[in-house]
Amino acid sequence: MSLKILFLSAEVAPFAKRGGLGDVAGSLPKALHELGHDVRLVMPAYGNIEDSIHSGQFDIQAREGGLLVPMGGGAELAGVFEGKLPGSHVPIYFIAESSLFRRPEVYGYPDDAVRFSFFSRAALELTQSLGWRPDLVHAHDWHTAPAITWLATAGQGNPFFQNIPSLFTIHNLSHQGKTEWQIFDYLGILTHSLVEEAYGEVNFMARGIQHATLINTVSPTYAKEILTEEGGAGLHGLLRHRSYDVHGILNGLDYSIWDPAADPRLVAAFSPDQLKERLANKRALQIRANLPQRDDIPLLAMISRLDYQKGLDITGHVIHLLLNDIDGEAQFVVLGSGSAAYEQMFANLASYHPDKMTAFMDYMPELAPLIYGGSDMFLMPSLFEPCGLGQLIAMHYGSVPIVRATGGLVDTVSDGITGYTFHNYEAGAFWEAVQRALRAFRSDKSTWQRIQTEGMMADYSWRRSAYGYQQLYEWALARAGRQLD
Ligand code: ADP
């Protein structure tokens, strides 16, 4: 059955990406399209997008006539651009409203709630003006939750929108889009407040959870963790209330971008049956990092946003133990940017061990593939991790992940099979897992190679995720009383 899916996101790679959300919105629609669905994307036309349209960087055209968006009891005129998601036939529309979106950043403005409320309402209005009635609205994170709330309330008064089910995907529960109650006047919504909202406050994340037909997060384990007080960011009560409707679907990896057999950013291509070729990347990485070129020394790596979420508070001590280890030598390369305190921590460690460690404290997408393809082990000791992409890339590139068993890391890394895991959030447990990996690397080559190849061959394609989403779409339609053909 082919479904018409309206896909709403504040970020879509390559047009605008600030994190995993941009990757998902840039990849999943293509995989859904390949399954035969009519997916259409809508995102805001940020400053860089309007500029690139005028410079011809993307093949995007303005739609004639624009779009009248009913807001605040009146109507506002917006521009609409249309094109295709690069490398696909998936239509993408951009809502242009210069005073709201023609800015350098995607988020972080005091009027974000107004910006994304306008965007959400405009995206729904666009479907009506196109005469394209979606079978389902798939909204992502709080920025597009206003569309779900409008659909479930005011939208029910409009026959075009009646009975359209929705799926709300949570990528990051900690950003909730809290704003003032007046936003509902702007959206034309009459509703009552939720227990999760303070007096006069609207919490769009809570609204998405409350009003969506179904809800999902980006891994099955994270879907369970957010039902607990510890992982629920204040919304666990609401989430528990809807626990039967909360699902988890792992993100995929775009294998057309991440392919060690054809990645021009590597020094040497390799595959599971040509693992020896991989060594040329390790040597190139050692040169790039100014470390001794030694094949026998285990080279550990980390690529990460430098944020407390990523487990950096238990990492410093482990690196210290690793580089002082009397049982054998090791090398460590870290690529990361973010918090100044963690940058300082890594810079200090590197200055103690200049011949064993290098810290690249920057955002360097061109260097990342060589680190994935040249290191022996990849560290990801996250405090929490909704899905995680780093471990998927590392596995695919033959770097054995050592991860904390949380969120998506539980669902993707199996201890002793595709990597090494530890549970307690403390340096001792982390160090114990690193030692197990080091022992296998140094003295059990056959186990090591089996773990490497097992990880390289695991299937985390978007196609697999797309089947999961297709299943949720069908359930949501059935919930709305729609018969499946
Ligand atoms: P998150 O989305 O929470 O940052 P993920 O593991 O899901 O974590 O995705 C991180 C992505 O960003 C990976 O593709 C990783 O290679 C990349 N990345 C993180 N930090 C850097 C950096 N400093 N330079 C280059 N790429 C980076």
mmCIF file of C-alpha atoms in Angstrom, residues 4 31 37 115 120 155 209 246 299 308 324 349 362 373 392 405 435:
data_model
loop_
_atom_site.group_PDB
_atom_site.id
_atom_site.type_symbol
_atom_site.label_atom_id
_atom_site.label_comp_id
_atom_site.label_asym_id
_atom_site.label_seq_id
_atom_site.Cartn_x
_atom_site.Cartn_y
_atom_site.Cartn_z
ATOM 1 C CA LYS A 4 0.914 9.846 1.386
ATOM 2 C CA ALA A 31 14.144 5.012 2.097
ATOM 3 C CA HIS A 37 5.396 5.807 -0.435
ATOM 4 C CA ARG A 115 8.589 30.753 14.308
ATOM 5 C CA SER A 120 3.823 24.048 11.422
ATOM 6 C CA GLY A 155 -8.025 21.028 12.497
ATOM 7 C CA ILE A 209 3.138 13.380 23.185
ATOM 8 C CA VAL A 246 5.380 4.703 22.620
ATOM 9 C CA LEU A 299 44.940 2.864 18.614
ATOM 10 C CA TYR A 308 28.269 15.952 29.479
ATOM 11 C CA ASN A 324 50.162 4.936 31.773
ATOM 12 C CA LEU A 349 46.049 14.854 28.783
ATOM 13 C CA ASP A 362 37.565 21.179 16.343
ATOM 14 C CA GLY A 373 38.699 3.633 9.403
ATOM 15 C CA LEU A 392 27.302 2.549 13.843
ATOM 16 C CA ALA A 405 24.989 0.100 27.750
ATOM 17 C CA GLN A 435 40.977 -3.781 29.319
#
